[in-house]
One Martini backbone bead per residue (centre of mass of N, CA, C, O) as a GRO file, in nm:
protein
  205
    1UNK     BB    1   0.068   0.120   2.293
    2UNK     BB    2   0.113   0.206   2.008
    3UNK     BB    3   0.200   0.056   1.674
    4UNK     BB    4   0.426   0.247   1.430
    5UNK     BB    5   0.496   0.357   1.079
    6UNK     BB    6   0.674   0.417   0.842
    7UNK     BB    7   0.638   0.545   0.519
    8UNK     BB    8   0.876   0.742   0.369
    9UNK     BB    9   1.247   0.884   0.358
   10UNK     BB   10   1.196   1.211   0.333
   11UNK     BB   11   1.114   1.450   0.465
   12UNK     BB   12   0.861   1.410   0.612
   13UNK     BB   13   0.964   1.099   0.743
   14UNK     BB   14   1.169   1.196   0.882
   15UNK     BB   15   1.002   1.388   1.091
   16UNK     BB   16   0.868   1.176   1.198
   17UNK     BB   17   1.059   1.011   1.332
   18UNK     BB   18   1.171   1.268   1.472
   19UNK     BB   19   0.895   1.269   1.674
   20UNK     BB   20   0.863   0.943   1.731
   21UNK     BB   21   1.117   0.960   1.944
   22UNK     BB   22   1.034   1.300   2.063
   23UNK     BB   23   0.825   1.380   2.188
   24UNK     BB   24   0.613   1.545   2.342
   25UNK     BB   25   0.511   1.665   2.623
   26UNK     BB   26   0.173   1.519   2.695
   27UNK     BB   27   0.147   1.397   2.422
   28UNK     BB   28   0.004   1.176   2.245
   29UNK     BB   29   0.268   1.038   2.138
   30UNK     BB   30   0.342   0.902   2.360
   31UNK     BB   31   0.159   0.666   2.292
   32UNK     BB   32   0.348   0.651   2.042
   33UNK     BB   33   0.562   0.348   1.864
   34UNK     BB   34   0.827   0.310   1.699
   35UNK     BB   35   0.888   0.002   1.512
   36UNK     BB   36   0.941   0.164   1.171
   37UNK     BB   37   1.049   0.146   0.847
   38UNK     BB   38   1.013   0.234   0.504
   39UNK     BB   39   1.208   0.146   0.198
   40UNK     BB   40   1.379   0.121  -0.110
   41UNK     BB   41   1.589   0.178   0.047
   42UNK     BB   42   1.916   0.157   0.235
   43UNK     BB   43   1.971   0.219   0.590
   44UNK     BB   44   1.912   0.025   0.832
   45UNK     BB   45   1.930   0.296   1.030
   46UNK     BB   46   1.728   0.586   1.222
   47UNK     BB   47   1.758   0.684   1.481
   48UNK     BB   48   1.724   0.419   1.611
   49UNK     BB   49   1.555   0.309   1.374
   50UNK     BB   50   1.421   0.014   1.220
   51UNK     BB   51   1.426  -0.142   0.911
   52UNK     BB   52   1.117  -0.270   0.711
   53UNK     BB   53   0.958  -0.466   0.569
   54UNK     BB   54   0.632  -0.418   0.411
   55UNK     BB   55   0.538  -0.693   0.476
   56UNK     BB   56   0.602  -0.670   0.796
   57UNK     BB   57   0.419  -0.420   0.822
   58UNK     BB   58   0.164  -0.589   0.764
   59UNK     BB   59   0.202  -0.841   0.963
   60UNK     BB   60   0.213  -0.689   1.208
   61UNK     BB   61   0.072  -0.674   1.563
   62UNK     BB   62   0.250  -0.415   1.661
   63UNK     BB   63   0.117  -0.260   1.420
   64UNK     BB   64  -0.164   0.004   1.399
   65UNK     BB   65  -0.016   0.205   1.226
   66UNK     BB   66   0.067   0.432   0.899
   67UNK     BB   67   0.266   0.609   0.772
   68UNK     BB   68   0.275   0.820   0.518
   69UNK     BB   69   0.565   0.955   0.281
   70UNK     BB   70   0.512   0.950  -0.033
   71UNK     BB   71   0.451   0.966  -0.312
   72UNK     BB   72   0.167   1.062  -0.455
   73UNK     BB   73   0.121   0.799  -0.682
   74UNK     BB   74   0.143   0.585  -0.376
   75UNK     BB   75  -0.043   0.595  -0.225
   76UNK     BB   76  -0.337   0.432  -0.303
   77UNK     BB   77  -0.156   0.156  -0.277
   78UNK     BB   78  -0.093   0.211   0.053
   79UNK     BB   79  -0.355   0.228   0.190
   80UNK     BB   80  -0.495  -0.065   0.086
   81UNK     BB   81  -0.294  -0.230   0.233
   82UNK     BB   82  -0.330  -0.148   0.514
   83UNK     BB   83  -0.639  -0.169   0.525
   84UNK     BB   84  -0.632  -0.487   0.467
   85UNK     BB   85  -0.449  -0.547   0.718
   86UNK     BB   86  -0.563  -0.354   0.987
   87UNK     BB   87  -0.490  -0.062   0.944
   88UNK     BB   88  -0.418   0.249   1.007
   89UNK     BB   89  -0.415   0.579   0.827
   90UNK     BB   90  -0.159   0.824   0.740
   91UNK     BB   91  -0.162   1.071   0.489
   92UNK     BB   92  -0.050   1.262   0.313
   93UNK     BB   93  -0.075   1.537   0.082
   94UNK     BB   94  -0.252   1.370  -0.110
   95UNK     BB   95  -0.408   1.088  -0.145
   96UNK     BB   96  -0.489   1.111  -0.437
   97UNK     BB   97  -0.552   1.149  -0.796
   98UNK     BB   98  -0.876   1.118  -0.704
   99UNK     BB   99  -1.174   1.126  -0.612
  100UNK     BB  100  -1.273   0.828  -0.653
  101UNK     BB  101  -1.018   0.738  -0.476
  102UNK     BB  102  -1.084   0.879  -0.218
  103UNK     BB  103  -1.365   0.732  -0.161
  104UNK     BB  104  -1.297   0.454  -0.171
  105UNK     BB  105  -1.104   0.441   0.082
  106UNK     BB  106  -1.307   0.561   0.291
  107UNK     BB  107  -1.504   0.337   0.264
  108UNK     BB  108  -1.322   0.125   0.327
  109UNK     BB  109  -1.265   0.217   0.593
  110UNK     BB  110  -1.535   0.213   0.712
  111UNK     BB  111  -1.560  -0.112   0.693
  112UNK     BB  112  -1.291  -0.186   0.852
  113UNK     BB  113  -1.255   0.046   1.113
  114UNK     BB  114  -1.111   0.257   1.018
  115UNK     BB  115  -0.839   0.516   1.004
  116UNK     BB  116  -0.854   0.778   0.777
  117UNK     BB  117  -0.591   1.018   0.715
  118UNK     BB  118  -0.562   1.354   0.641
  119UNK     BB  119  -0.268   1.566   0.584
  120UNK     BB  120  -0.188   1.937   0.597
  121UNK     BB  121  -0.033   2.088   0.817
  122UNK     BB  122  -0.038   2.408   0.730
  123UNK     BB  123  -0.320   2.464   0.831
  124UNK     BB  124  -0.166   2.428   1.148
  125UNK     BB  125   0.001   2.686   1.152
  126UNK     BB  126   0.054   3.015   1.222
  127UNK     BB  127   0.094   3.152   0.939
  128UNK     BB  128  -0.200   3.072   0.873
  129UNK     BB  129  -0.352   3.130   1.160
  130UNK     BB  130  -0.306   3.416   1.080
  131UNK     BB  131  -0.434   3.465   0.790
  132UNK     BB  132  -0.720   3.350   0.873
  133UNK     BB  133  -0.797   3.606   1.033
  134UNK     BB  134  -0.704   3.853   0.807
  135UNK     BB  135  -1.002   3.752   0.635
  136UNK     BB  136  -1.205   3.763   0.815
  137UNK     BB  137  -1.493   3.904   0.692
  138UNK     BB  138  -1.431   3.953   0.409
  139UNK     BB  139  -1.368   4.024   0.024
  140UNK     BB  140  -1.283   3.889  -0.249
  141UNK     BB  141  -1.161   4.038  -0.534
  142UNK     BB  142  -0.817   3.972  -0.559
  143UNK     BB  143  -0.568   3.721  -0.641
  144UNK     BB  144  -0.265   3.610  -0.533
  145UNK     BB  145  -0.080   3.305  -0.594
  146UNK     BB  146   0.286   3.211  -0.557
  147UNK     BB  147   0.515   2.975  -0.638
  148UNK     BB  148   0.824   2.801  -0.600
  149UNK     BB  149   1.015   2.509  -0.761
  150UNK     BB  150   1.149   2.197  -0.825
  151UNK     BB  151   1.130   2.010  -1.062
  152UNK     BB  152   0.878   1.733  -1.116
  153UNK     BB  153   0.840   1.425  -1.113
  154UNK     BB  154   0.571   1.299  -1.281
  155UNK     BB  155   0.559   0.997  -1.203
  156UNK     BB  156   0.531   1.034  -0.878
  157UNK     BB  157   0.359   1.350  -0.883
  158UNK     BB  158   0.166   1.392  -1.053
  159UNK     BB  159   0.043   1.622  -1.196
  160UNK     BB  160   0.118   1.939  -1.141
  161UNK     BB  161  -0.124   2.020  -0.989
  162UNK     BB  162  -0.019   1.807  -0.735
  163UNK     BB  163   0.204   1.976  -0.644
  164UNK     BB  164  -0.034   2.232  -0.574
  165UNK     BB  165  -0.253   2.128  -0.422
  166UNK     BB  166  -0.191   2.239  -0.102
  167UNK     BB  167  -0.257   2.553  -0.210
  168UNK     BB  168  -0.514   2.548  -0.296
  169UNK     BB  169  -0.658   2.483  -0.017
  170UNK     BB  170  -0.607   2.744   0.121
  171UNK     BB  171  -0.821   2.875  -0.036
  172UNK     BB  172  -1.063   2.734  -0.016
  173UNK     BB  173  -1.045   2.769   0.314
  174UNK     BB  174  -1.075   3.038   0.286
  175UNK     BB  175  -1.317   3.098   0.042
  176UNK     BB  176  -1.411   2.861  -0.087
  177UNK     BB  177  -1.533   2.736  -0.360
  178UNK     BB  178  -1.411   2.665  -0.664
  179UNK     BB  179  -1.377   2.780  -0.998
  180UNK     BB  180  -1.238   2.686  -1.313
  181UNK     BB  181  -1.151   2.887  -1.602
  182UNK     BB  182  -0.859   2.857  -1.632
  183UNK     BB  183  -0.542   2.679  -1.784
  184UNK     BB  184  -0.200   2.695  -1.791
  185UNK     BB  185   0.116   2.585  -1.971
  186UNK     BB  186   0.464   2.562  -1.946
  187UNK     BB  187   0.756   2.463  -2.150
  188UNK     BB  188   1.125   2.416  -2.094
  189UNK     BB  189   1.342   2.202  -2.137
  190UNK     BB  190   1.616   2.277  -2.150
  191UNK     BB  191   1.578   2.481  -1.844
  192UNK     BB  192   1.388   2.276  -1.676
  193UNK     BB  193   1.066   2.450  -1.765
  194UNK     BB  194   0.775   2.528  -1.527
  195UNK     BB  195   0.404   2.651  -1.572
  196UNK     BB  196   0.128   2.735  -1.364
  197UNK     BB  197  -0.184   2.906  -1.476
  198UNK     BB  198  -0.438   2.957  -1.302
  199UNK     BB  199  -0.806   3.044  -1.273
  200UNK     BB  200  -1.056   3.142  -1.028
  201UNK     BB  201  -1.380   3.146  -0.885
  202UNK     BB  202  -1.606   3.221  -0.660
  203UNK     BB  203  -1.934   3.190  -0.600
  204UNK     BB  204  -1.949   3.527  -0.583
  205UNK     BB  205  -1.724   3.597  -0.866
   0.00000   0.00000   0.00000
């Protein structure tokens, strides 16, 4: 058996303990061990799953592997932690706030031997391999993607862009690289309201 932790017990965090103490039949998950999660927030037990220290998750021999599963900006210095530990590392999207951090991390992993996994979910997804079948062999002439959600704490989730960068992913992966032309941001303060509107162009413009 694998022996791994969670680190983060947000929805994503949940979901990921309620997948590893439930296993799908015949599924690799099965090869894995929840050991425990990490919190700063006081649980005691989720699910039979029992919380345990940062420090203990770094140092014990019983966990191989760490899912993070924290808000965006604590990414990149808890990937460090545990591979710096000799552990493999799952992380949710995105990995760093920089790309330059991003490549720092990767290489560390490789120097480490171990492996570091970013996770995407959303590209797994049945309605996304549906989008992108229907786009195939297609040419973008013009297109909106928009989303909506509750105002986020940008000390935690870094700047708006990083909100939605999980969305902007869908276009690469969709239509190829892509260039920002234009991009402006709208903000509320009163009505606790912000806006931000990018415009991209595919290379082929």
């Amino acid at each position: 058996m694998f022996g791994t932790v969670v680190v983060g017990v947000g929805i994503a965090g949940l979901a990921r303990i309620r997948d590893l103490m439930n296993p799908m039949p015949s599924s690799p998950s099965e090869h894995l061990k929840l050991v425990g999660f990490v919190s700063r927030r006081s649980f005691g037990n989720i699910n039979e799953a029992k919380q345990i220290s940062l420090e203990d998750a770094l140092r014990s021999e019983d966990i191989h592997a760490a899912f993070i599963s924290t808000e965006n900006r604590s990414h990149e210095e808890t990937i460090r932690m545990f591979l710096e530990a000799g552990k493999h590392v799952l992380v949710e999207y995105p990995m760093a706030l920089s790309a330059k951090a991003a490549h720092e991390l990767w290489e560390m992993a490789e120097q480490k031997g171990k492996v570091l996994h970013v996770e995407h979910i959303e590209l797994l997804t049945e309605e996304y391999k549906q989008l992108k079948k229907e786009v195939a062999g297609k040419d973008l002439v013009k297109g909106t993607l928009h989303f909506t959600g509750s105002v986020l704490d940008e000390n935690k989730t870094g700047f708006p862009a990083f909100s939605g960068i999980a969305r902007l992913t869908w276009l690469i992966d969709l239509f190829g690289d892509l260039t920002v032309t234009s991009a402006t941001r709208e903000k509320q303060k009163d009505k606790n309201y912000s806006r931000m509107t990018v415009h991209f162009q595919t290379a082929n413009k």
